[in-house]
PDB file of C-alpha atoms in Angstrom:
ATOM      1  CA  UNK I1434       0.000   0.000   0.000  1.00 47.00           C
ATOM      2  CA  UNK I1435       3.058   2.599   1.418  1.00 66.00           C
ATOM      3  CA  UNK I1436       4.618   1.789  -2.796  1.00 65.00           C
ATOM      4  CA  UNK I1437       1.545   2.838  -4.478  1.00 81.00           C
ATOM      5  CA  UNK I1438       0.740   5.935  -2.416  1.00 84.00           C
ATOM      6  CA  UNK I1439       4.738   6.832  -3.325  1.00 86.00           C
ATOM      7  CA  UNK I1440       3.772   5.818  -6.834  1.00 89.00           C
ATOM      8  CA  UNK I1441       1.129   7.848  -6.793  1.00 89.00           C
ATOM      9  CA  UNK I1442       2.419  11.006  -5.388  1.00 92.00           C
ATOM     10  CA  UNK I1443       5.789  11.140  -7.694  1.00 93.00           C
ATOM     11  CA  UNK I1444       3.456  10.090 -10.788  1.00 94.00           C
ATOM     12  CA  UNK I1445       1.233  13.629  -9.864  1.00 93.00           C
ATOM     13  CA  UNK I1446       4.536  15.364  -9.434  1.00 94.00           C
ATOM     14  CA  UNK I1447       5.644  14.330 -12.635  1.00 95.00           C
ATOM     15  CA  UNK I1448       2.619  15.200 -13.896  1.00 94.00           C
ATOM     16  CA  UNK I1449       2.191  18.930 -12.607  1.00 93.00           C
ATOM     17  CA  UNK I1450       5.999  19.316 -13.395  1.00 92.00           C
ATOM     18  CA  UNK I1451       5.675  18.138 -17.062  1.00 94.00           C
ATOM     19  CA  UNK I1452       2.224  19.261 -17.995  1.00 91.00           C
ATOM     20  CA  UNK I1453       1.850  22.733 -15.710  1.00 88.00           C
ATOM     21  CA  UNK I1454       5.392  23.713 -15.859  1.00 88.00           C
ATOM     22  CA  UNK I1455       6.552  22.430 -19.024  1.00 87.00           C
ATOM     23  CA  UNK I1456       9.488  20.932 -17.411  1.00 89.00           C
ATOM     24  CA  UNK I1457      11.773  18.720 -19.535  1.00 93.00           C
ATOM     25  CA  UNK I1458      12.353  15.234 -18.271  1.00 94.00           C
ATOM     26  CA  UNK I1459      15.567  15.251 -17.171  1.00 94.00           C
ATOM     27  CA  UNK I1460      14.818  18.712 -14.914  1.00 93.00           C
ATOM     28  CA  UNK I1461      12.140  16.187 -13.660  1.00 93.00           C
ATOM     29  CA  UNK I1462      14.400  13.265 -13.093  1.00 94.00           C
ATOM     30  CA  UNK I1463      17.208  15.543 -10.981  1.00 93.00           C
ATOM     31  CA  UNK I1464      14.391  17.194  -8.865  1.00 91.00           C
ATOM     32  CA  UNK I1465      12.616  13.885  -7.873  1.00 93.00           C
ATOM     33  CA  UNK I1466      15.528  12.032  -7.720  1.00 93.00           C
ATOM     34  CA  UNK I1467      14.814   8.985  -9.980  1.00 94.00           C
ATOM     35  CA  UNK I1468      16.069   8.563 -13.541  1.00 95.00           C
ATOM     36  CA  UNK I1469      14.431   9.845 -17.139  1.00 94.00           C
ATOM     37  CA  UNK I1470      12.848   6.605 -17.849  1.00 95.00           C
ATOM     38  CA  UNK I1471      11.314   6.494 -14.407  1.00 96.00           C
ATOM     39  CA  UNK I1472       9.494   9.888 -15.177  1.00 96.00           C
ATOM     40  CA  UNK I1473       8.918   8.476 -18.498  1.00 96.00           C
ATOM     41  CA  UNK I1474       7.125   5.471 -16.782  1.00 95.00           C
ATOM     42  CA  UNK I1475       5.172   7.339 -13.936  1.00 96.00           C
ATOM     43  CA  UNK I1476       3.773  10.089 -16.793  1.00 95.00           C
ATOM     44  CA  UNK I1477       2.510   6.927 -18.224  1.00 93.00           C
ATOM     45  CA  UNK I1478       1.313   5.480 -15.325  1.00 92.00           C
ATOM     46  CA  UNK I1479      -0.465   8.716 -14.027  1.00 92.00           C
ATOM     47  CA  UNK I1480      -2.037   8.700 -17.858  1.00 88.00           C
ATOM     48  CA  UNK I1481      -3.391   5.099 -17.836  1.00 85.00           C
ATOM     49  CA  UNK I1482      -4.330   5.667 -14.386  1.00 85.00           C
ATOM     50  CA  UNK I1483      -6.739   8.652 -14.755  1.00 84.00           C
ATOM     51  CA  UNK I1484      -4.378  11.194 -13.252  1.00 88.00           C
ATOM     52  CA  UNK I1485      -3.748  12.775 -16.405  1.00 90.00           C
ATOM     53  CA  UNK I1486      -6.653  13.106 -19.174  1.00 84.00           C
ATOM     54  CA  UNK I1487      -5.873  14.604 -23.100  1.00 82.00           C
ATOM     55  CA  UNK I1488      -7.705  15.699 -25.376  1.00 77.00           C
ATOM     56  CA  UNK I1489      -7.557  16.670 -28.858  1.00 74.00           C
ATOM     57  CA  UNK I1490      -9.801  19.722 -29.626  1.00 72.00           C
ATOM     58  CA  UNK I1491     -10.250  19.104 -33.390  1.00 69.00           C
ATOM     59  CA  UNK I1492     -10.543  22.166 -35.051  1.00 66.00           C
ATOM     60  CA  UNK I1493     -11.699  21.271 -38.492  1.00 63.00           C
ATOM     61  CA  UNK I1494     -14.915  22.866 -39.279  1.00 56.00           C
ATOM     62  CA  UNK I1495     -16.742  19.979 -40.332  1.00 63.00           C
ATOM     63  CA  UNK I1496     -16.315  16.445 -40.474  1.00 70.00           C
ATOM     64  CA  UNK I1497     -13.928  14.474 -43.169  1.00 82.00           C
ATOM     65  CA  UNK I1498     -15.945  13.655 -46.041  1.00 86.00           C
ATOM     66  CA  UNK I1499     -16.565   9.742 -45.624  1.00 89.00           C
ATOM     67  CA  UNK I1500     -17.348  11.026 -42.141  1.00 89.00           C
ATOM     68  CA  UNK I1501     -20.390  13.147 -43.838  1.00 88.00           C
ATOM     69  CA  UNK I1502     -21.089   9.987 -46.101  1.00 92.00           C
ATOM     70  CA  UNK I1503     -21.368   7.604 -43.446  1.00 93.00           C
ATOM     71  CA  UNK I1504     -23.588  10.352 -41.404  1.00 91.00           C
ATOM     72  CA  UNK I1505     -25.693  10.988 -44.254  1.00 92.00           C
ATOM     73  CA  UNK I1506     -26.183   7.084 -45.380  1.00 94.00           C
ATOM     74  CA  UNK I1507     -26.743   6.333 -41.439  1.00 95.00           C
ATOM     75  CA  UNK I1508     -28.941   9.338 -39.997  1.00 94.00           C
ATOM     76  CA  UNK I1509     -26.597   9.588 -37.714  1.00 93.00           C
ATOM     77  CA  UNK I1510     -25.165  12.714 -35.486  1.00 90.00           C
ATOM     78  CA  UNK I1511     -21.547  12.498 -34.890  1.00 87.00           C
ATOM     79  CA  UNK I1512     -19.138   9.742 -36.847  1.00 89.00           C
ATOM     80  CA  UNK I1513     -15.654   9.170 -36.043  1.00 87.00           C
ATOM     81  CA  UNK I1514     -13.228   7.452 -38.777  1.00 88.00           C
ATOM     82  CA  UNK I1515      -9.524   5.747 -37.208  1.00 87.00           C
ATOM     83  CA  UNK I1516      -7.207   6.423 -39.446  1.00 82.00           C
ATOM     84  CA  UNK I1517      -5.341   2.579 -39.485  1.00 82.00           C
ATOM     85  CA  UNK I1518      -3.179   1.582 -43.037  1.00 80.00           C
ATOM     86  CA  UNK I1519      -4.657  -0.962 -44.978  1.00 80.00           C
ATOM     87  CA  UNK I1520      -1.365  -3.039 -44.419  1.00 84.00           C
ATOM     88  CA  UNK I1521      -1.998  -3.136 -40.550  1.00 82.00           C
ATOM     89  CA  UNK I1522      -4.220  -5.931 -40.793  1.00 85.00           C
ATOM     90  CA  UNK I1523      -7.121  -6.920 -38.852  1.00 86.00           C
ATOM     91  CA  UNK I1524      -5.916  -7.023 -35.437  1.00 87.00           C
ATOM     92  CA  UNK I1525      -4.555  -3.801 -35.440  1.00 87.00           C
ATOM     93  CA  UNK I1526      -7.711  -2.389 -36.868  1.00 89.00           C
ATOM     94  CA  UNK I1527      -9.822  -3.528 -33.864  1.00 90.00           C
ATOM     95  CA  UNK I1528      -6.803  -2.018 -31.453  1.00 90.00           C
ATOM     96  CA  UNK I1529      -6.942   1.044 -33.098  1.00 90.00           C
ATOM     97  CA  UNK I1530     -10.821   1.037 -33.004  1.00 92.00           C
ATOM     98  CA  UNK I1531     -11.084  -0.053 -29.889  1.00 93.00           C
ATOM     99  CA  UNK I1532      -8.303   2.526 -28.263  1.00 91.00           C
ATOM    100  CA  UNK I1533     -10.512   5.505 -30.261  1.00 90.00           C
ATOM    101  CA  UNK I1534     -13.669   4.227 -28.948  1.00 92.00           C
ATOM    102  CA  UNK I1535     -12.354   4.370 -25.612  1.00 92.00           C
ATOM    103  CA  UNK I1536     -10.934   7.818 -25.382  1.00 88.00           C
ATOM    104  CA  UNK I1537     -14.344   8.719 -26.977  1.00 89.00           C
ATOM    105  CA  UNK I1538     -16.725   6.955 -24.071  1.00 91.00           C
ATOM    106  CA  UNK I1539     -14.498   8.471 -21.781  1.00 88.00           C
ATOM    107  CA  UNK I1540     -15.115  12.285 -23.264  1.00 86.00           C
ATOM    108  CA  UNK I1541     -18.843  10.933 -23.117  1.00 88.00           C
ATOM    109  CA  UNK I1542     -19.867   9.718 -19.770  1.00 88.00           C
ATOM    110  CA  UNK I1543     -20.818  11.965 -17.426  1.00 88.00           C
ATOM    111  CA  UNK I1544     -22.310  11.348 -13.673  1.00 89.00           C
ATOM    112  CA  UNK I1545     -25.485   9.754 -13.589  1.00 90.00           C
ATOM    113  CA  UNK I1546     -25.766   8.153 -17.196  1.00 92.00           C
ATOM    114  CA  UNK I1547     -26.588   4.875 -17.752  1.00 92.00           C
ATOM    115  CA  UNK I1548     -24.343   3.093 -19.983  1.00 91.00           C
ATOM    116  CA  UNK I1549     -25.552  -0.264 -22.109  1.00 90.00           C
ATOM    117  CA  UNK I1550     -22.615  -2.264 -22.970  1.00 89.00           C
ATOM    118  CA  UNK I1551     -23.135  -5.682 -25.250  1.00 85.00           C
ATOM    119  CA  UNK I1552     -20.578  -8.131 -25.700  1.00 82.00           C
ATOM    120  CA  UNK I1553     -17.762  -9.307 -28.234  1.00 83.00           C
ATOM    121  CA  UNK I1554     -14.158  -9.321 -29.429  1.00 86.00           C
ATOM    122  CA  UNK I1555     -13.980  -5.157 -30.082  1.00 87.00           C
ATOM    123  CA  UNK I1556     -16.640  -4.045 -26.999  1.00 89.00           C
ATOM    124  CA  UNK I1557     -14.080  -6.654 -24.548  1.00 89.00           C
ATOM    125  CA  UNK I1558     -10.960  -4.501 -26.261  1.00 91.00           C
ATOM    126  CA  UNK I1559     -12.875  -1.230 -25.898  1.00 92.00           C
ATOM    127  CA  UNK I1560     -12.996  -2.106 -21.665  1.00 91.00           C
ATOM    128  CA  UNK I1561      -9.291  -2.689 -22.184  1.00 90.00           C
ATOM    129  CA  UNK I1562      -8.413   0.477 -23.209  1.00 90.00           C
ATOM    130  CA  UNK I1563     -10.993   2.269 -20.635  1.00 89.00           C
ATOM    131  CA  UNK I1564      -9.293   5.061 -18.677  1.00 84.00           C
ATOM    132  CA  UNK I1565     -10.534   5.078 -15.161  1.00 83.00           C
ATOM    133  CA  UNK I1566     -12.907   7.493 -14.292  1.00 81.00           C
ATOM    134  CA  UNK I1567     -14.579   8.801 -11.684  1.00 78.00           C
ATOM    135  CA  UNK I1568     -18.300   9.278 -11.721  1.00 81.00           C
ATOM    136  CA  UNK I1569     -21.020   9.280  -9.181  1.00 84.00           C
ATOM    137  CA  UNK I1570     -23.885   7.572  -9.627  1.00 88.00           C
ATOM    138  CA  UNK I1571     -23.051   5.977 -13.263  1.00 88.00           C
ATOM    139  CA  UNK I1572     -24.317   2.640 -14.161  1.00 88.00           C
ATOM    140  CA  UNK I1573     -23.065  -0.350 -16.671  1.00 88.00           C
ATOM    141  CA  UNK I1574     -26.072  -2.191 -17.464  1.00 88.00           C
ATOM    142  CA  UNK I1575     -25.508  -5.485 -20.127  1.00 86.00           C
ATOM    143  CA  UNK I1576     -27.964  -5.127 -22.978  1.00 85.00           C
ATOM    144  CA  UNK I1577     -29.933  -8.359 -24.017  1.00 72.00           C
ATOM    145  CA  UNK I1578     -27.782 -11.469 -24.721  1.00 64.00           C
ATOM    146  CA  UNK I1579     -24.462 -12.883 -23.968  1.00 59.00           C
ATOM    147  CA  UNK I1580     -21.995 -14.659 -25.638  1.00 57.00           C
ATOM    148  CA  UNK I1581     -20.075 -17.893 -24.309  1.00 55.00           C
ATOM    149  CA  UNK I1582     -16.244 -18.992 -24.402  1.00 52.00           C
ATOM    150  CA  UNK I1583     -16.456 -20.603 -28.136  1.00 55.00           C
ATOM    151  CA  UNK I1584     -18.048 -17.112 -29.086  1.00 52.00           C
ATOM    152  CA  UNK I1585     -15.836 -14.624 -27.344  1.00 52.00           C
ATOM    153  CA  UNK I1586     -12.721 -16.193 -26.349  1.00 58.00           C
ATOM    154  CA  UNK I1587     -11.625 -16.481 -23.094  1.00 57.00           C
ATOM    155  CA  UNK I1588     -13.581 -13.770 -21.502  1.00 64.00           C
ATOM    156  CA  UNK I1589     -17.638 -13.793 -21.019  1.00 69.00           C
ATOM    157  CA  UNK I1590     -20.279 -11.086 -21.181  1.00 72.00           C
ATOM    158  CA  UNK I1591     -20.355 -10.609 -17.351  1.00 75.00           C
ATOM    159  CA  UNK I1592     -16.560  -9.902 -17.178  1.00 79.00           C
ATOM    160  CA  UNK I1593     -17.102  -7.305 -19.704  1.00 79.00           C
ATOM    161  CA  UNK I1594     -19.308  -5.442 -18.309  1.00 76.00           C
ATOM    162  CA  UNK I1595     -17.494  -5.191 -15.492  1.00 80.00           C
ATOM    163  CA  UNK I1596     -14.189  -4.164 -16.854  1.00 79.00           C
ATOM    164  CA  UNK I1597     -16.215  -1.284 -18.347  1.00 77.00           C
ATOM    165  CA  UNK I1598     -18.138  -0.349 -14.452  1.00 77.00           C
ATOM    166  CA  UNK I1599     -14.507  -0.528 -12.867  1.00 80.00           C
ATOM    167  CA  UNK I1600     -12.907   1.933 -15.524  1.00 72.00           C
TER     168      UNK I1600
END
């Protein structure tokens, strides 16, 4: 317990030094008395922890044009397109998709919304990627159905859902 509060409280001084002050690493590393890569690793760790949140303010004034198609064809209000090369193959397709698609649930949820979450291969990679967040009195609810191991791997609908109610 004593190793993660020490984790925790160089990671947020890493964090403030490095985001607020625009401090370069290696000021970082001589004032905390650890090493580059060690502020390299608790920036990291204070980002996949929640500590530290980024955001890209796209400034485009509309939407990439397969964006609009796919808006258009779909009725739908806001589309987001991951740029991933063709040559990536499928696996790092769904990573890609799934890292966007967390960042963007994570810009969405707010306290007290209900989220539905259903199952499979890309939702279980979306919980992966979840940043943890917290909000009070937000709820993961599993929408009808569920698959089993032969369908989704070694994970099952309950764990799932929640991955996504943890993060």
């Amino acid at each position: 317990m004593e190793q993660n509060q020490d984790q925790l409280v160089k990671a947020l001084q890493a964090a403030q030094m490095y985001y607020y002050q625009d401090l370069p690493m290696k000021k970082i590393a001589v004032e905390l008395g650890v090493s580059h890569s060690t502020v390299s690793r608790l920036l990291a760790w204070a980002r996949s922890n929640g500590l530290v949140e980024i955001r890209i303010h796209d400034l485009r004034s509309r939407s990439s044009p397969l964006e609009e198609l796919i808006k258009l064809h779909f009725r739908l209000r806001e589309v987001r397109v991951v740029p991933v090369s063709e040559l990536a193959g499928e696996e790092m397709w769904q990573e890609r998709v799934a890292r966007a698609a967390a960042a963007y649930l994570n810009q969405l949820m707010e306290p007290n919304m209900i989220l539905g979450v259903a199952w499979g291969n890309t939702v279980n990679q979306i919980a992966a990627h979840l940043t943890p967040k917290a909000l009070l009195d937000a709820h993961v609810v599993q929408l009808n159905g569920g698959g089993s191991i032969p369908t989704l791997g070694n994970y099952s609908s309950g764990d799932i859902i929640t991955q996504f109610a943890n993060n």
